[in-house]
Amino acid sequence: MSTKAVCHVVVDIELQDVARGGTAATTTNCCAVCVEPLEWVAIGPCGHRCVCARCIVQVRFVSEDRCCHVCRAPCPLVVVVKGHCINGADILAELPSSPSMITRQGRVDNFWFNVDTAAYFADEQQFKVARIACVKKSFYKPKEKP
């Protein structure tokens, strides 16, 4: 049996577009989970925008994955904003991140906080959809083994 070295190459499409004279904002971004266009996007402290508002429940609540899907940096909190919003990480830095806020669900300043996903939502309708999805998914969420 022979062993062959395996090499993986990661290509950042946005950076390639910038190298060709474009801007990262001109590329069409899709969700890393469902591959649908990012109308509403979750942004963590690292600033990456790769998961849509619908998939945030699957990733953060059901799968309990609180890391960025690009750089794997820990994202204890995220903010869900319109896909074209360029300052999502800045918005997140201005929102409350104290432990007392994490236990309170609902309106926080101009945003709505969902406890189950640890996400702030810029849109009340997106917040309601996530809250309902968390309730429904809790029935199907696998229980931890003893």
mmCIF file of N, CA, C and O in Angstrom, residues 8-50:
data_model
loop_
_atom_site.group_PDB
_atom_site.id
_atom_site.type_symbol
_atom_site.label_atom_id
_atom_site.label_comp_id
_atom_site.label_asym_id
_atom_site.label_seq_id
_atom_site.Cartn_x
_atom_site.Cartn_y
_atom_site.Cartn_z
ATOM 1 N N HIS A 8 -4.513 20.410 0.050
ATOM 2 C CA HIS A 8 -5.768 21.127 -0.120
ATOM 3 C C HIS A 8 -5.454 22.596 -0.344
ATOM 4 O O HIS A 8 -4.581 23.153 0.317
ATOM 5 N N VAL A 9 -6.137 23.205 -1.261
ATOM 6 C CA VAL A 9 -5.962 24.618 -1.549
ATOM 7 C C VAL A 9 -7.281 25.316 -1.284
ATOM 8 O O VAL A 9 -8.333 24.885 -1.760
ATOM 9 N N VAL A 10 -7.234 26.414 -0.553
ATOM 10 C CA VAL A 10 -8.414 27.209 -0.273
ATOM 11 C C VAL A 10 -8.357 28.437 -1.169
ATOM 12 O O VAL A 10 -7.347 29.139 -1.209
ATOM 13 N N VAL A 11 -9.421 28.683 -1.887
ATOM 14 C CA VAL A 11 -9.474 29.821 -2.790
ATOM 15 C C VAL A 11 -10.537 30.785 -2.284
ATOM 16 O O VAL A 11 -11.693 30.401 -2.102
ATOM 17 N N ASP A 12 -10.147 32.026 -2.049
ATOM 18 C CA ASP A 12 -11.083 33.048 -1.615
ATOM 19 C C ASP A 12 -11.569 33.788 -2.858
ATOM 20 O O ASP A 12 -10.840 34.584 -3.443
ATOM 21 N N ILE A 13 -12.789 33.518 -3.279
ATOM 22 C CA ILE A 13 -13.329 34.084 -4.514
ATOM 23 C C ILE A 13 -13.421 35.595 -4.420
ATOM 24 O O ILE A 13 -13.143 36.301 -5.379
ATOM 25 N N GLU A 14 -13.812 36.114 -3.251
ATOM 26 C CA GLU A 14 -13.907 37.561 -3.110
ATOM 27 C C GLU A 14 -12.553 38.211 -3.319
ATOM 28 O O GLU A 14 -12.455 39.238 -3.965
ATOM 29 N N LEU A 15 -11.485 37.632 -2.779
ATOM 30 C CA LEU A 15 -10.162 38.205 -2.964
ATOM 31 C C LEU A 15 -9.726 38.126 -4.417
ATOM 32 O O LEU A 15 -9.073 39.032 -4.918
ATOM 33 N N GLN A 16 -10.095 37.068 -5.133
ATOM 34 C CA GLN A 16 -9.772 36.979 -6.547
ATOM 35 C C GLN A 16 -10.468 38.088 -7.311
ATOM 36 O O GLN A 16 -9.893 38.691 -8.210
ATOM 37 N N ASP A 17 -11.708 38.391 -6.976
ATOM 38 C CA ASP A 17 -12.446 39.450 -7.641
ATOM 39 C C ASP A 17 -11.778 40.797 -7.404
ATOM 40 O O ASP A 17 -11.665 41.610 -8.308
ATOM 41 N N VAL A 18 -11.304 41.037 -6.181
ATOM 42 C CA VAL A 18 -10.613 42.278 -5.858
ATOM 43 C C VAL A 18 -9.320 42.372 -6.662
ATOM 44 O O VAL A 18 -8.972 43.429 -7.186
ATOM 45 N N ALA A 19 -8.595 41.266 -6.808
ATOM 46 C CA ALA A 19 -7.352 41.261 -7.567
ATOM 47 C C ALA A 19 -7.597 41.599 -9.042
ATOM 48 O O ALA A 19 -6.730 42.146 -9.707
ATOM 49 N N ARG A 20 -8.787 41.292 -9.568
ATOM 50 C CA ARG A 20 -9.126 41.596 -10.954
ATOM 51 C C ARG A 20 -9.635 43.018 -11.124
ATOM 52 O O ARG A 20 -10.081 43.397 -12.197
ATOM 53 N N GLY A 21 -9.641 43.798 -10.060
ATOM 54 C CA GLY A 21 -10.093 45.179 -10.158
ATOM 55 C C GLY A 21 -11.498 45.413 -9.652
ATOM 56 O O GLY A 21 -11.975 46.529 -9.646
ATOM 57 N N GLY A 22 -12.183 44.368 -9.209
ATOM 58 C CA GLY A 22 -13.530 44.509 -8.677
ATOM 59 C C GLY A 22 -13.475 44.836 -7.189
ATOM 60 O O GLY A 22 -12.429 45.151 -6.636
ATOM 61 N N THR A 23 -14.615 44.759 -6.561
ATOM 62 C CA THR A 23 -14.681 44.931 -5.113
ATOM 63 C C THR A 23 -15.384 43.729 -4.537
ATOM 64 O O THR A 23 -16.198 43.093 -5.200
ATOM 65 N N ALA A 24 -15.089 43.427 -3.289
ATOM 66 C CA ALA A 24 -15.720 42.271 -2.635
ATOM 67 C C ALA A 24 -17.230 42.441 -2.582
ATOM 68 O O ALA A 24 -17.970 41.482 -2.612
ATOM 69 N N ALA A 25 -17.703 43.674 -2.530
ATOM 70 C CA ALA A 25 -19.135 43.930 -2.429
ATOM 71 C C ALA A 25 -19.881 43.615 -3.728
ATOM 72 O O ALA A 25 -21.084 43.455 -3.734
ATOM 73 N N THR A 26 -19.152 43.538 -4.875
ATOM 74 C CA THR A 26 -19.827 43.285 -6.140
ATOM 75 C C THR A 26 -20.086 41.805 -6.373
ATOM 76 O O THR A 26 -20.801 41.450 -7.282
ATOM 77 N N THR A 27 -19.508 40.926 -5.571
ATOM 78 C CA THR A 27 -19.727 39.502 -5.773
ATOM 79 C C THR A 27 -21.059 39.096 -5.166
ATOM 80 O O THR A 27 -21.538 39.702 -4.225
ATOM 81 N N THR A 28 -21.674 38.064 -5.705
ATOM 82 C CA THR A 28 -22.919 37.542 -5.153
ATOM 83 C C THR A 28 -22.562 36.561 -4.058
ATOM 84 O O THR A 28 -21.944 35.539 -4.316
ATOM 85 N N ASN A 29 -22.949 36.879 -2.841
ATOM 86 C CA ASN A 29 -22.656 36.003 -1.714
ATOM 87 C C ASN A 29 -23.813 35.057 -1.486
ATOM 88 O O ASN A 29 -24.968 35.442 -1.578
ATOM 89 N N CYS A 30 -23.473 33.822 -1.157
ATOM 90 C CA CYS A 30 -24.474 32.802 -0.859
ATOM 91 C C CYS A 30 -24.206 32.226 0.516
ATOM 92 O O CYS A 30 -23.079 32.231 1.003
ATOM 93 N N CYS A 31 -25.250 31.704 1.124
ATOM 94 C CA CYS A 31 -25.148 31.082 2.433
ATOM 95 C C CYS A 31 -24.265 29.838 2.345
ATOM 96 O O CYS A 31 -24.389 29.036 1.418
ATOM 97 N N ALA A 32 -23.389 29.669 3.318
ATOM 98 C CA ALA A 32 -22.493 28.514 3.359
ATOM 99 C C ALA A 32 -23.244 27.227 3.689
ATOM 100 O O ALA A 32 -22.721 26.143 3.467
ATOM 101 N N VAL A 33 -24.475 27.327 4.186
ATOM 102 C CA VAL A 33 -25.244 26.147 4.566
ATOM 103 C C VAL A 33 -26.220 25.746 3.458
ATOM 104 O O VAL A 33 -26.176 24.634 2.959
ATOM 105 N N CYS A 34 -27.073 26.675 3.022
ATOM 106 C CA CYS A 34 -28.112 26.338 2.037
ATOM 107 C C CYS A 34 -27.792 26.819 0.627
ATOM 108 O O CYS A 34 -28.510 26.498 -0.311
ATOM 109 N N VAL A 35 -26.771 27.606 0.465
ATOM 110 C CA VAL A 35 -26.294 28.141 -0.808
ATOM 111 C C VAL A 35 -27.322 29.072 -1.482
ATOM 112 O O VAL A 35 -27.306 29.267 -2.674
ATOM 113 N N GLU A 36 -28.226 29.631 -0.723
ATOM 114 C CA GLU A 36 -29.164 30.632 -1.233
ATOM 115 C C GLU A 36 -28.511 32.009 -1.090
ATOM 116 O O GLU A 36 -27.631 32.197 -0.250
ATOM 117 N N PRO A 37 -28.930 32.986 -1.905
ATOM 118 C CA PRO A 37 -28.381 34.344 -1.768
ATOM 119 C C PRO A 37 -28.615 34.892 -0.361
ATOM 120 O O PRO A 37 -29.642 34.613 0.256
ATOM 121 N N LEU A 38 -27.673 35.666 0.119
ATOM 122 C CA LEU A 38 -27.738 36.204 1.474
ATOM 123 C C LEU A 38 -28.522 37.512 1.500
ATOM 124 O O LEU A 38 -27.954 38.596 1.380
ATOM 125 N N GLU A 39 -29.852 37.406 1.668
ATOM 126 C CA GLU A 39 -30.665 38.611 1.829
ATOM 127 C C GLU A 39 -30.481 39.158 3.248
ATOM 128 O O GLU A 39 -30.295 40.334 3.452
ATOM 129 N N TRP A 40 -30.544 38.273 4.232
ATOM 130 C CA TRP A 40 -30.255 38.585 5.626
ATOM 131 C C TRP A 40 -29.074 37.713 6.020
ATOM 132 O O TRP A 40 -29.067 36.518 5.742
ATOM 133 N N VAL A 41 -28.094 38.275 6.678
ATOM 134 C CA VAL A 41 -26.855 37.553 6.955
ATOM 135 C C VAL A 41 -26.455 37.720 8.423
ATOM 136 O O VAL A 41 -26.652 38.775 9.005
ATOM 137 N N ALA A 42 -25.921 36.645 8.994
ATOM 138 C CA ALA A 42 -25.415 36.687 10.369
ATOM 139 C C ALA A 42 -23.935 37.060 10.318
ATOM 140 O O ALA A 42 -23.168 36.464 9.567
ATOM 141 N N ILE A 43 -23.550 38.052 11.127
ATOM 142 C CA ILE A 43 -22.166 38.516 11.158
ATOM 143 C C ILE A 43 -21.660 38.430 12.588
ATOM 144 O O ILE A 43 -22.290 38.944 13.511
ATOM 145 N N GLY A 44 -20.518 37.773 12.765
ATOM 146 C CA GLY A 44 -19.909 37.653 14.083
ATOM 147 C C GLY A 44 -18.820 38.690 14.287
ATOM 148 O O GLY A 44 -18.580 39.536 13.426
ATOM 149 N N PRO A 45 -18.121 38.617 15.417
ATOM 150 C CA PRO A 45 -17.074 39.579 15.724
ATOM 151 C C PRO A 45 -15.946 39.601 14.681
ATOM 152 O O PRO A 45 -15.297 40.615 14.489
ATOM 153 N N CYS A 46 -15.725 38.488 13.987
ATOM 154 C CA CYS A 46 -14.659 38.417 12.979
ATOM 155 C C CYS A 46 -15.030 39.174 11.710
ATOM 156 O O CYS A 46 -14.160 39.492 10.898
ATOM 157 N N GLY A 47 -16.322 39.461 11.514
ATOM 158 C CA GLY A 47 -16.760 40.227 10.356
ATOM 159 C C GLY A 47 -17.169 39.402 9.156
ATOM 160 O O GLY A 47 -17.685 39.947 8.184
ATOM 161 N N HIS A 48 -16.953 38.096 9.195
ATOM 162 C CA HIS A 48 -17.362 37.260 8.054
ATOM 163 C C HIS A 48 -18.872 37.172 7.992
ATOM 164 O O HIS A 48 -19.544 37.132 9.006
ATOM 165 N N ARG A 49 -19.386 37.095 6.792
ATOM 166 C CA ARG A 49 -20.829 37.048 6.545
ATOM 167 C C ARG A 49 -21.117 35.859 5.652
ATOM 168 O O ARG A 49 -21.016 35.948 4.453
ATOM 169 N N CYS A 50 -21.448 34.715 6.263
ATOM 170 C CA CYS A 50 -21.568 33.507 5.444
ATOM 171 C C CYS A 50 -22.784 32.635 5.744
ATOM 172 O O CYS A 50 -22.988 31.647 5.063
#
